[in-house]
């Protein structure tokens, strides 16, 4: 080893790191082969992937049949091609419209499509603050639910469509989005109410939250579908879907309230004191100081609740509404396509995964964007 | 802070701006403030010291109703502090406060922190509020940090922002609740310098602090509290050189020993 210095003491230059520490090799060394146990896990994982992935790809894509007229047809096509028996996606293809629109009349389905586009357009200014003309966009977002409601239900110039025709993904989206949009403000109000200095208000909020949390959603849905008729004056018809929407919204708002309460409690008392000392009113401090911080902390919990709510929409099947899962099960009764339940469940699973994974990614994006500390 | 220049002679008017009379406060059953009597004239700089738990923070927090007193009167700028929200708001508009832990709003930039209250409480247009905020940020010597978030600043810088934020509301009285206690030693000076400047401009100040150098430089009165009572008050030289009460002597010997 040379003892001669190539530089003056105190002025050591920055040298590039050894190749084993950076780049692909560095990453593999640090993450996959850093210790004996890690090496074992890496090798086992690779083996498992080898066992699982190729057959899965075969079933999903390579051996799958995408157009056929019946299950036997599917089989015949696969045999003719000399393939193993893969998925029979032709079934999903033939039933696709029912999966998307439910029993919505075929000639009125354009209204569902427009509603979907409007929903996306209304969500963009709410979800992203860097879009151009966001202020006008938000006004549109406020108006959109009314327009969508009119489009879907009809009346006032449009052919009325009864809500029991709703089904499939549009039903999931209707319940899911209404629940999410409705439960956040109610949840915030409940969380603030639970912290209120007014005993009566606090007690009402606590009672509501604890009652809703203490009862399973299915029970509430049953209550929605049967019990309410006893309480309402005879002769009033109360739309089943509307009852479900109200119950799902209330149910998730109780959970949201508790998540936000956690966030509120994490805000140091000094924040409200500083706001008070500058003369901000209660609602001003809540809106400008406390809630922005509390909601930011609560994002993971809020999105968690929303994902739960979105998936729980499948429970409406038991009170006779046909969400995608219900549609799928109903489709299985068709003798031409009997026995293709795997395809249906995989298809529905993919739909839910895509929706929920998007929500999860959005929540990560939001957390990162709102991060201001160091 | 022996390097500070001698205290300039500052005008103190005889207009009483804060009057606390026979004030008592309890936390539950605990009698935390006992028979507090204090009058503050316009332009006075008062330092309040005492061992921890002596009620000094609680006392100044009563002045802008961050704490509620149960007995006695507090009159600030001729407004009596009662449960009437209008009075509380009126007093808070005149009284600024700085906290030990700064209490800046971490989700807002320095500029937004400063402009928030003028915009929402005083309904000043945003442009104007931001111009005022910039003026005060320049006065506390950190205009270049205006677009940063509090979490990106050092403790001393944060406390200076907090002072600027209070000044943006144009208060006539400033309360300081241990403004340098949470700071590293090398940052204490930058905050004290701002406070000294403020005092020299004639701001009425009540300051809970253990910075005895600051007390000697700018205070015209030092108040010593212990066990929820005002034990002794005097002008600084007299207070430090010739403490009357035994507890004051003990406190001063402990605080000046090192």
Coordinates of C-alpha atoms in Angstrom, one line a residue:
Chain A
X1 CA 0.0 0.0 0.0
X2 CA 1.4 3.4 -0.9
X3 CA 1.8 5.9 1.8
X4 CA 2.3 8.7 -0.5
X5 CA -0.6 11.1 -0.6
X6 CA -2.0 12.2 -4.0
X7 CA -3.7 15.2 -2.4
X8 CA -3.2 17.9 0.2
X9 CA -4.6 17.0 3.6
X10 CA -8.0 18.6 4.1
X11 CA -8.6 18.7 0.4
X12 CA -9.5 15.1 -0.3
X13 CA -11.4 15.0 -3.6
X14 CA -14.8 13.2 -3.8
X15 CA -14.1 9.8 -5.4
X16 CA -16.7 7.8 -7.3
X17 CA -18.2 5.0 -5.1
X18 CA -17.1 1.4 -5.8
X19 CA -19.2 -0.3 -8.5
X20 CA -20.6 -2.8 -5.9
X21 CA -22.3 0.1 -4.1
X22 CA -24.4 1.7 -6.8
X23 CA -26.4 0.9 -9.9
X24 CA -28.0 -2.4 -10.7
X25 CA -25.3 -4.5 -9.1
X26 CA -25.3 -2.4 -5.9
X27 CA -29.1 -2.6 -5.7
X28 CA -29.1 -6.4 -6.2
X29 CA -26.3 -6.9 -3.6
X30 CA -28.0 -4.7 -1.0
X31 CA -31.6 -5.9 -1.5
X32 CA -31.4 -9.5 -2.7
X33 CA -28.2 -11.0 -1.5
X34 CA -27.1 -9.0 1.6
X35 CA -27.3 -11.9 4.0
X36 CA -27.6 -15.7 4.1
X37 CA -31.3 -15.6 5.0
X38 CA -31.8 -13.0 2.3
X39 CA -30.2 -15.2 -0.3
X40 CA -32.4 -18.2 0.8
X41 CA -35.5 -16.0 0.5
X42 CA -34.5 -14.6 -2.9
X43 CA -33.9 -18.1 -4.3
X44 CA -37.1 -19.5 -2.9
X45 CA -39.0 -16.5 -4.3
X46 CA -37.5 -17.0 -7.7
X47 CA -38.5 -20.7 -7.6
X48 CA -42.1 -19.8 -6.6
X49 CA -42.4 -17.3 -9.4
X50 CA -41.1 -19.9 -11.8
X51 CA -43.8 -22.3 -10.6
X52 CA -46.7 -19.9 -10.5
X53 CA -46.2 -17.3 -13.3
X54 CA -45.9 -19.3 -16.5
X55 CA -49.0 -21.4 -15.9
X56 CA -50.9 -18.3 -14.9
X57 CA -49.9 -16.5 -18.1
X58 CA -50.8 -19.5 -20.0
X59 CA -54.3 -19.6 -18.5
X60 CA -54.9 -15.9 -18.7
X61 CA -53.5 -15.2 -22.2
X62 CA -51.7 -17.8 -24.2
X63 CA -54.3 -20.7 -23.9
X64 CA -57.3 -18.4 -23.5
X65 CA -60.1 -18.2 -26.0
X66 CA -61.4 -14.7 -26.6
X67 CA -64.3 -15.2 -29.0
X68 CA -66.7 -18.1 -29.0
X69 CA -70.4 -18.7 -28.7
X70 CA -70.6 -21.2 -25.8
X71 CA -68.4 -23.0 -23.4
X72 CA -68.3 -26.1 -25.6
X73 CA -67.2 -23.8 -28.4
X74 CA -64.4 -22.5 -26.2
X75 CA -63.3 -26.1 -25.5
X76 CA -63.4 -27.0 -29.2
X77 CA -61.4 -24.0 -30.2
X78 CA -58.7 -24.7 -27.6
X79 CA -58.5 -28.4 -28.7
X80 CA -58.3 -27.5 -32.3
X81 CA -55.3 -25.2 -31.5
X82 CA -53.7 -28.0 -29.5
X83 CA -53.7 -25.8 -26.4
X84 CA -54.3 -26.7 -22.8
X85 CA -57.7 -25.5 -21.6
X86 CA -57.2 -21.8 -20.8
X87 CA -59.6 -19.1 -19.7
X88 CA -62.8 -18.7 -21.8
X89 CA -62.9 -14.9 -22.0
X90 CA -65.5 -15.1 -24.7
X91 CA -68.0 -15.5 -21.9
X92 CA -67.0 -12.2 -20.3
X93 CA -66.9 -10.6 -23.8
X94 CA -70.5 -11.7 -24.5
X95 CA -71.7 -10.5 -21.1
X96 CA -69.6 -7.3 -21.0
X97 CA -72.5 -4.9 -21.4
X98 CA -74.5 -6.5 -18.6
X99 CA -71.4 -6.3 -16.4
X100 CA -71.0 -2.6 -17.1
X101 CA -74.6 -1.4 -17.3
X102 CA -76.7 -4.0 -15.4
X103 CA -80.3 -3.9 -16.6
X104 CA -80.1 -0.3 -17.8
X105 CA -82.1 -0.1 -21.0
X106 CA -79.8 -0.6 -24.0
X107 CA -81.1 2.5 -25.8
X108 CA -80.4 4.7 -22.8
X109 CA -76.9 3.5 -22.0
X110 CA -75.3 6.6 -23.6
X111 CA -76.5 8.4 -20.5
X112 CA -74.4 6.2 -18.3
X113 CA -71.4 6.8 -20.6
X114 CA -71.8 10.5 -20.4
X115 CA -72.2 10.3 -16.6
X116 CA -68.9 8.4 -16.4
X117 CA -67.1 11.0 -18.4
X118 CA -68.6 13.8 -16.3
X119 CA -67.6 12.0 -13.2
X120 CA -64.0 11.8 -14.3
X121 CA -64.0 15.4 -15.4
X122 CA -65.5 16.5 -12.1
X123 CA -62.9 14.5 -10.1
X124 CA -59.9 16.0 -11.9
X125 CA -60.0 19.5 -10.4
X126 CA -60.8 18.0 -6.9
X127 CA -57.9 15.6 -7.0
X128 CA -55.2 17.7 -8.7
X129 CA -54.5 21.3 -7.8
X130 CA -52.2 22.0 -10.7
X131 CA -54.8 21.8 -13.5
X132 CA -55.5 25.0 -15.4
X133 CA -58.7 26.9 -14.5
X134 CA -59.1 24.9 -11.3
X135 CA -61.5 27.4 -9.7
X136 CA -64.1 27.1 -12.5
X137 CA -63.4 23.4 -12.5
X138 CA -64.4 23.1 -8.9
X139 CA -67.7 24.9 -9.6
X140 CA -68.3 22.2 -12.2
X141 CA -67.4 19.5 -9.7
X142 CA -70.1 20.9 -7.4
X143 CA -72.7 20.9 -10.2
X144 CA -71.7 17.5 -11.7
X145 CA -73.5 15.3 -9.1
X146 CA -76.8 16.9 -9.9
X147 CA -76.3 16.5 -13.6
X148 CA -75.2 12.9 -13.2
X149 CA -78.2 12.2 -11.0
X150 CA -80.5 13.6 -13.6
X151 CA -78.9 11.7 -16.4
X152 CA -79.0 8.4 -14.6
X153 CA -82.5 8.6 -13.2
X154 CA -84.1 10.6 -16.0
X155 CA -87.2 12.7 -15.9
X156 CA -87.4 16.3 -17.1
X157 CA -87.1 15.4 -20.8
X158 CA -85.3 12.1 -20.4
X159 CA -87.0 8.7 -20.2
X160 CA -87.2 7.8 -16.5
X161 CA -85.1 4.7 -15.6
X162 CA -86.1 3.1 -12.2
X163 CA -83.1 2.5 -10.0
X164 CA -83.7 -1.3 -9.8
X165 CA -82.4 -1.3 -13.4
X166 CA -79.0 -0.2 -12.1
X167 CA -76.4 -2.9 -11.9
X168 CA -72.9 -4.0 -12.7
X169 CA -70.0 -1.6 -12.5
X170 CA -72.2 1.4 -12.8
X171 CA -73.9 0.4 -9.6
X172 CA -70.5 -0.1 -7.8
X173 CA -69.4 3.3 -9.0
X174 CA -72.7 4.9 -8.0
X175 CA -72.6 3.5 -4.5
X176 CA -68.9 3.8 -4.1
X177 CA -68.5 7.4 -5.3
X178 CA -71.6 8.6 -3.5
X179 CA -70.4 7.0 -0.3
X180 CA -66.9 8.5 -0.6
X181 CA -68.0 11.9 -1.6
X182 CA -70.8 12.0 1.1
X183 CA -69.0 10.4 4.0
X184 CA -65.9 12.8 4.0
X185 CA -67.8 16.0 4.9
X186 CA -70.1 14.1 7.3
X187 CA -67.1 12.4 8.9
X188 CA -65.3 15.7 9.4
X189 CA -68.4 17.2 11.0
X190 CA -68.8 14.3 13.3
X191 CA -65.1 14.4 14.3
X192 CA -65.4 18.1 15.1
X193 CA -68.7 17.5 16.9
X194 CA -67.1 14.8 19.0
X195 CA -64.5 17.3 20.2
X196 CA -67.0 20.0 20.8
X197 CA -67.3 21.8 24.1
X198 CA -71.1 21.6 23.8
X199 CA -72.1 18.5 25.7
X200 CA -75.4 17.9 23.8
X201 CA -73.7 18.1 20.4
X202 CA -70.8 15.9 21.6
X203 CA -73.2 13.3 22.9
X204 CA -75.2 13.1 19.7
X205 CA -72.0 12.6 17.7
X206 CA -70.5 10.0 20.0
X207 CA -73.8 8.1 20.1
X208 CA -74.1 8.1 16.3
X209 CA -70.5 7.0 15.8
X210 CA -70.7 4.2 18.3
X211 CA -74.0 3.0 17.1
X212 CA -73.0 2.8 13.5
X213 CA -69.6 1.2 14.3
X214 CA -71.3 -1.3 16.6
X215 CA -73.6 -2.7 13.9
X216 CA -72.4 -4.7 10.8
X217 CA -73.0 -3.1 7.5
X218 CA -75.1 -6.0 6.3
X219 CA -77.5 -5.5 9.2
X220 CA -77.8 -1.8 8.3
X221 CA -78.5 -2.7 4.7
X222 CA -81.2 -5.1 5.9
X223 CA -82.6 -2.3 8.0
X224 CA -82.5 -0.1 4.9
X225 CA -84.3 -2.7 2.8
X226 CA -87.0 -3.7 5.3
X227 CA -87.2 -1.8 8.6
X228 CA -87.5 1.7 7.2
X229 CA -90.9 0.8 5.8
X230 CA -92.2 0.4 9.3
X231 CA -91.1 3.8 10.4
X232 CA -92.3 5.7 7.4
X233 CA -95.9 6.5 6.9
X234 CA -97.7 3.8 4.9
X235 CA -97.8 4.5 1.2
X236 CA -94.5 6.3 1.1
X237 CA -92.2 4.5 -1.3
X238 CA -88.6 5.1 -0.5
X239 CA -86.2 4.1 -3.2
X240 CA -84.2 1.0 -2.3
X241 CA -81.0 2.3 -3.9
X242 CA -81.4 5.7 -2.2
X243 CA -81.7 3.8 1.2
X244 CA -78.6 1.9 0.4
X245 CA -76.7 5.1 -0.5
X246 CA -77.7 6.7 2.7
X247 CA -76.8 3.7 4.8
X248 CA -73.4 3.2 3.1
X249 CA -72.6 6.9 3.5
X250 CA -73.5 7.0 7.1
X251 CA -71.7 3.8 7.8
X252 CA -68.4 5.0 6.3
X253 CA -68.8 8.5 7.8
X254 CA -68.6 7.0 11.3
X255 CA -65.3 5.4 10.4
X256 CA -64.0 8.5 8.7
X257 CA -64.9 10.5 11.8
X258 CA -62.8 8.3 14.0
X259 CA -59.8 8.4 11.6
X260 CA -60.0 12.2 11.5
X261 CA -60.4 12.4 15.2
X262 CA -57.0 10.6 15.4
X263 CA -55.6 13.3 13.1
X264 CA -57.1 16.1 15.1
X265 CA -55.6 14.7 18.3
X266 CA -52.1 14.7 16.7
X267 CA -52.2 18.5 16.2
X268 CA -50.3 20.2 19.0
X269 CA -52.4 22.5 21.2
X270 CA -50.0 25.3 20.3
X271 CA -51.5 25.5 16.8
X272 CA -54.9 26.4 18.1
X273 CA -53.4 28.8 20.7
X274 CA -51.4 30.6 18.0
X275 CA -54.6 30.9 15.9
X276 CA -56.6 32.1 18.9
X277 CA -53.9 34.6 19.9
X278 CA -54.1 36.2 16.4
X279 CA -57.9 36.5 16.7
X280 CA -59.0 33.8 14.2
X281 CA -62.5 32.6 14.8
X282 CA -63.2 28.9 15.6
X283 CA -64.3 28.0 12.0
X284 CA -61.4 30.0 10.5
X285 CA -58.8 28.2 12.7
X286 CA -60.4 24.8 11.9
X287 CA -60.6 25.5 8.1
X288 CA -57.2 27.2 7.7
X289 CA -55.0 25.7 10.4
X290 CA -56.3 22.5 12.1
X291 CA -58.2 20.6 9.4
X292 CA -55.5 20.9 6.7
X293 CA -53.0 19.4 9.0
X294 CA -55.3 16.8 10.6
X295 CA -56.6 15.6 7.2
X296 CA -53.0 15.4 5.9
X297 CA -52.1 13.1 8.8
X298 CA -55.3 11.1 8.3
X299 CA -54.9 10.5 4.5
X300 CA -53.7 6.8 4.9
X301 CA -56.6 6.1 7.2
X302 CA -59.2 7.9 5.1
X303 CA -58.2 6.2 1.9
X304 CA -58.1 2.9 3.8
X305 CA -61.7 3.5 4.8
X306 CA -62.7 4.5 1.3
X307 CA -61.1 1.3 -0.2
X308 CA -63.0 -0.7 2.4
X309 CA -66.3 1.0 1.5
X310 CA -65.7 0.5 -2.2
X311 CA -65.3 -3.2 -1.7
X312 CA -68.2 -3.4 0.7
X313 CA -70.5 -2.3 -2.1
X314 CA -70.5 -6.0 -3.1
X315 CA -72.6 -6.6 0.0
X316 CA -75.7 -5.1 -1.7
X317 CA -76.1 -8.4 -3.5
X318 CA -77.8 -9.8 -0.4
X319 CA -80.6 -7.3 -0.6
X320 CA -81.2 -7.9 -4.2
X321 CA -79.1 -5.3 -6.0
X322 CA -76.9 -6.7 -8.7
X323 CA -73.3 -5.4 -8.5
X324 CA -70.7 -7.0 -10.8
X325 CA -70.4 -10.0 -8.5
X326 CA -74.1 -10.5 -8.5
X327 CA -74.3 -10.1 -12.3
X328 CA -71.6 -12.7 -12.6
X329 CA -73.4 -15.2 -10.4
X330 CA -76.6 -14.6 -12.3
X331 CA -74.8 -15.1 -15.6
X332 CA -73.6 -18.5 -14.4
X333 CA -77.2 -19.7 -14.6
X334 CA -77.0 -19.6 -18.4
X335 CA -76.7 -23.3 -19.5
X336 CA -74.5 -22.4 -22.5
X337 CA -71.8 -21.0 -20.2
X338 CA -72.2 -23.2 -17.1
X339 CA -69.1 -23.7 -14.9
X340 CA -67.1 -20.6 -15.8
X341 CA -67.1 -19.1 -12.4
X342 CA -63.3 -18.7 -12.3
X343 CA -63.3 -16.3 -15.3
X344 CA -66.0 -14.2 -13.6
X345 CA -64.3 -13.9 -10.3
X346 CA -61.0 -13.2 -11.8
X347 CA -62.5 -10.5 -14.0
X348 CA -64.4 -8.9 -11.1
X349 CA -61.2 -9.1 -9.0
X350 CA -59.2 -7.3 -11.6
X351 CA -61.8 -4.5 -11.8
X352 CA -61.8 -4.0 -8.0
X353 CA -58.0 -4.2 -7.9
X354 CA -57.5 -1.6 -10.5
X355 CA -59.9 0.8 -8.7
X356 CA -58.5 0.3 -5.3
X357 CA -54.9 0.3 -6.3
X358 CA -55.5 3.6 -8.1
X359 CA -56.9 5.0 -4.8
X360 CA -53.9 3.8 -2.9
X361 CA -51.5 5.3 -5.4
X362 CA -53.3 8.6 -5.3
X363 CA -53.1 8.7 -1.5
X364 CA -49.3 8.2 -1.8
X365 CA -49.0 11.0 -4.3
X366 CA -51.0 13.3 -2.1
X367 CA -48.9 12.5 1.0
X368 CA -45.8 13.2 -0.9
X369 CA -47.1 16.5 -2.3
X370 CA -48.3 17.8 1.1
X371 CA -45.1 16.9 2.9
X372 CA -43.5 20.2 4.0
X373 CA -41.3 19.1 7.0
X374 CA -37.7 18.2 6.8
Chain B
X1 CA -25.7 39.3 27.0
X2 CA -23.1 41.5 28.5
X3 CA -22.1 42.7 25.1
X4 CA -25.4 44.6 24.8
X5 CA -25.2 48.4 24.8
X6 CA -26.5 50.2 27.8
X7 CA -30.2 50.6 27.9
X8 CA -31.3 53.7 26.1
X9 CA -33.7 55.9 28.1
X10 CA -37.1 54.9 26.8
X11 CA -40.2 56.9 27.3
X12 CA -42.9 55.3 29.4
X13 CA -46.2 57.1 29.3
X14 CA -48.5 57.1 32.3
X15 CA -51.4 55.6 30.3
X16 CA -52.3 52.3 31.8
X17 CA -52.8 49.7 29.1
X18 CA -53.1 46.5 31.2
X19 CA -54.7 46.4 34.6
X20 CA -54.9 43.2 36.5
X21 CA -56.8 43.4 39.8
X22 CA -57.1 40.8 42.5
X23 CA -57.0 38.0 39.9
X24 CA -57.2 34.4 40.9
X25 CA -57.1 31.2 38.8
X26 CA -57.6 27.6 39.5
X27 CA -56.8 24.5 37.5
X28 CA -59.5 22.2 38.9
X29 CA -58.8 22.4 42.7
X30 CA -55.2 23.7 42.2
X31 CA -54.9 27.4 43.0
X32 CA -52.4 28.4 40.4
X33 CA -52.6 32.2 40.4
X34 CA -53.2 33.9 43.7
X35 CA -54.2 37.5 44.0
X36 CA -52.4 38.9 41.1
X37 CA -52.2 42.7 40.9
X38 CA -50.4 44.4 38.1
X39 CA -50.5 47.6 36.1
X40 CA -48.6 48.1 32.9
X41 CA -48.2 51.5 31.3
X42 CA -47.8 52.1 27.6
X43 CA -44.2 51.6 26.5
X44 CA -43.2 49.5 29.5
X45 CA -40.9 46.5 29.1
X46 CA -41.6 44.0 31.8
X47 CA -39.6 40.9 32.4
X48 CA -41.3 38.1 34.5
X49 CA -39.1 35.5 36.0
X50 CA -39.4 32.8 38.6
X51 CA -39.0 29.0 39.1
X52 CA -40.9 26.7 36.8
X53 CA -44.4 26.1 37.9
X54 CA -44.6 29.5 39.5
X55 CA -47.5 30.6 37.2
X56 CA -45.7 33.2 35.1
X57 CA -46.7 31.7 31.8
X58 CA -50.3 31.2 33.0
X59 CA -50.4 34.8 34.1
X60 CA -49.5 36.3 30.7
X61 CA -51.7 33.7 29.0
X62 CA -54.6 35.1 31.0
X63 CA -54.1 38.5 29.4
X64 CA -55.2 37.3 26.0
X65 CA -57.6 34.6 27.3
X66 CA -55.6 31.6 26.3
X67 CA -56.4 30.8 29.9
X68 CA -59.5 31.8 31.7
X69 CA -59.3 33.4 35.1
X70 CA -62.0 32.8 37.7
X71 CA -61.9 35.8 39.9
X72 CA -60.8 39.4 39.7
X73 CA -60.5 41.8 36.7
X74 CA -58.3 42.1 33.7
X75 CA -58.6 45.2 31.7
X76 CA -56.6 45.5 28.5
X77 CA -56.7 48.7 26.4
X78 CA -59.8 49.8 28.3
X79 CA -61.6 46.5 27.4
X80 CA -62.6 44.3 30.2
X81 CA -61.9 40.6 29.7
X82 CA -65.1 38.7 30.2
X83 CA -66.8 35.8 28.6
X84 CA -68.1 38.1 25.9
X85 CA -66.5 36.9 22.7
X86 CA -66.5 40.5 21.3
X87 CA -64.3 41.7 24.1
X88 CA -62.0 38.7 23.7
X89 CA -61.6 39.4 20.0
X90 CA -61.1 43.1 20.6
X91 CA -58.3 42.4 23.1
X92 CA -56.7 39.8 20.9
X93 CA -56.5 42.3 18.0
X94 CA -54.4 44.5 20.2
X95 CA -52.2 41.9 21.8
X96 CA -49.6 39.8 20.0
X97 CA -48.0 36.7 21.4
X98 CA -44.9 34.6 20.8
X99 CA -44.6 31.1 22.2
X100 CA -41.8 29.0 23.5
X101 CA -42.3 26.5 20.7
X102 CA -43.0 29.2 18.0
X103 CA -46.3 27.5 17.0
X104 CA -45.8 28.4 13.4
X105 CA -48.2 26.7 11.0
X106 CA -46.1 23.9 9.4
X107 CA -48.4 23.5 6.3
X108 CA -48.1 27.2 5.3
X109 CA -45.0 29.0 4.0
X110 CA -43.4 31.7 6.0
X111 CA -45.2 34.3 4.0
X112 CA -48.6 32.6 4.3
X113 CA -48.0 32.3 8.1
X114 CA -47.5 36.1 8.3
X115 CA -50.3 37.1 6.0
X116 CA -53.0 34.7 7.2
X117 CA -54.4 36.6 10.1
X118 CA -54.3 40.1 8.5
X119 CA -56.3 38.6 5.5
X120 CA -58.8 36.7 7.5
X121 CA -59.2 38.7 10.7
X122 CA -58.7 42.2 9.4
X123 CA -59.9 41.6 5.9
X124 CA -56.9 43.2 4.4
X125 CA -56.4 42.5 0.6
X126 CA -53.9 39.7 0.0
X127 CA -51.4 41.9 -1.9
X128 CA -51.3 44.5 0.9
X129 CA -51.1 41.9 3.6
X130 CA -48.1 40.3 1.8
X131 CA -46.4 43.6 1.4
X132 CA -46.8 44.3 5.1
X133 CA -45.5 40.7 5.9
X134 CA -42.5 41.3 3.7
X135 CA -41.8 44.6 5.6
X136 CA -41.8 42.7 8.9
X137 CA -39.8 39.8 7.6
X138 CA -37.2 42.3 6.5
X139 CA -37.2 43.8 10.0
X140 CA -36.5 40.4 11.5
X141 CA -33.9 40.0 8.8
X142 CA -35.2 36.9 7.0
X143 CA -37.0 38.2 3.9
X144 CA -35.2 35.6 1.8
X145 CA -37.0 32.8 3.6
X146 CA -40.5 34.0 2.7
X147 CA -41.3 31.1 0.5
X148 CA -39.9 28.3 2.7
X149 CA -41.9 26.2 5.1
X150 CA -41.2 26.5 8.8
X151 CA -39.8 23.0 8.9
X152 CA -36.9 24.2 6.7
X153 CA -35.8 26.9 9.1
X154 CA -33.6 26.8 12.2
X155 CA -35.2 27.4 15.6
X156 CA -33.9 31.0 15.8
X157 CA -35.3 31.8 12.3
X158 CA -38.6 30.2 13.2
X159 CA -38.9 32.3 16.3
X160 CA -38.1 35.5 14.3
X161 CA -40.9 34.5 11.8
X162 CA -43.2 34.1 14.8
X163 CA -42.4 37.6 16.0
X164 CA -42.9 39.0 12.5
X165 CA -46.2 37.1 12.2
X166 CA -47.5 38.7 15.4
X167 CA -46.3 42.2 14.3
X168 CA -48.2 41.8 11.1
X169 CA -51.4 42.3 13.1
X170 CA -50.1 45.7 14.4
X171 CA -50.4 44.8 18.0
X172 CA -49.9 47.5 20.7
X173 CA -48.8 45.0 23.3
X174 CA -46.6 42.0 22.8
X175 CA -46.5 39.0 25.1
X176 CA -43.5 36.7 25.0
X177 CA -43.8 33.3 26.7
X178 CA -40.2 32.0 27.1
X179 CA -39.3 32.9 23.5
X180 CA -35.7 31.6 23.8
X181 CA -36.1 28.6 26.0
X182 CA -36.3 26.1 23.2
X183 CA -33.4 27.5 21.2
X184 CA -29.7 26.5 20.9
X185 CA -27.4 29.0 22.6
X186 CA -26.1 30.5 19.4
X187 CA -29.6 31.3 18.2
X188 CA -30.7 33.0 21.3
X189 CA -28.9 36.2 20.4
X190 CA -30.6 36.7 17.0
X191 CA -34.0 36.5 18.7
X192 CA -33.1 38.7 21.6
X193 CA -31.7 41.3 19.1
X194 CA -35.0 41.5 17.4
X195 CA -36.8 41.8 20.7
X196 CA -34.4 44.6 21.9
X197 CA -35.1 46.5 18.7
X198 CA -38.8 46.1 19.3
X199 CA -38.4 47.5 22.8
X200 CA -36.4 50.4 21.5
X201 CA -39.2 51.3 19.2
X202 CA -41.5 51.7 22.2
X203 CA -43.5 48.5 22.1
X204 CA -45.2 47.6 25.3
X205 CA -43.8 44.2 26.2
X206 CA -44.4 41.5 28.8
X207 CA -41.8 38.9 28.6
X208 CA -41.5 35.6 30.5
X209 CA -37.8 34.8 30.2
X210 CA -34.7 33.6 32.0
X211 CA -32.5 35.8 30.0
X212 CA -31.2 38.1 32.8
X213 CA -29.0 40.0 30.4
X214 CA -32.0 40.9 28.4
X215 CA -33.8 41.9 31.6
X216 CA -30.9 44.2 32.5
X217 CA -30.7 45.7 29.0
X218 CA -34.2 46.5 28.1
X219 CA -36.6 45.9 31.0
X220 CA -37.8 48.8 33.1
X221 CA -39.3 46.5 35.6
X222 CA -38.7 42.9 36.7
X223 CA -41.3 40.8 38.3
X224 CA -40.5 37.7 40.4
X225 CA -43.2 35.1 40.8
X226 CA -43.2 32.0 42.9
X227 CA -46.0 29.7 44.0
X228 CA -48.6 31.6 41.9
X229 CA -47.9 34.9 43.6
X230 CA -46.0 38.0 42.6
X231 CA -43.3 38.0 45.3
X232 CA -41.3 41.1 44.3
X233 CA -41.1 43.7 41.6
X234 CA -38.5 46.3 41.0
X235 CA -36.5 48.2 38.4
X236 CA -33.8 45.8 37.1
X237 CA -30.7 47.2 38.9
X238 CA -32.3 47.3 42.2
X239 CA -33.9 43.8 41.6
X240 CA -30.6 42.1 40.7
X241 CA -28.3 44.0 43.1
X242 CA -30.5 44.2 46.1
X243 CA -33.3 41.6 46.1
X244 CA -35.5 42.1 49.1
X245 CA -37.3 38.8 49.5
X246 CA -35.5 35.7 50.6
X247 CA -37.0 33.6 47.8
X248 CA -35.9 36.1 45.2
X249 CA -32.4 35.9 46.6
X250 CA -32.4 32.1 46.4
X251 CA -33.7 32.1 42.8
X252 CA -31.2 34.7 41.7
X253 CA -28.3 32.9 43.4
X254 CA -29.3 29.7 41.6
X255 CA -29.8 31.2 38.2
X256 CA -26.7 33.4 38.3
X257 CA -24.5 30.7 39.9
X258 CA -23.1 29.1 36.7

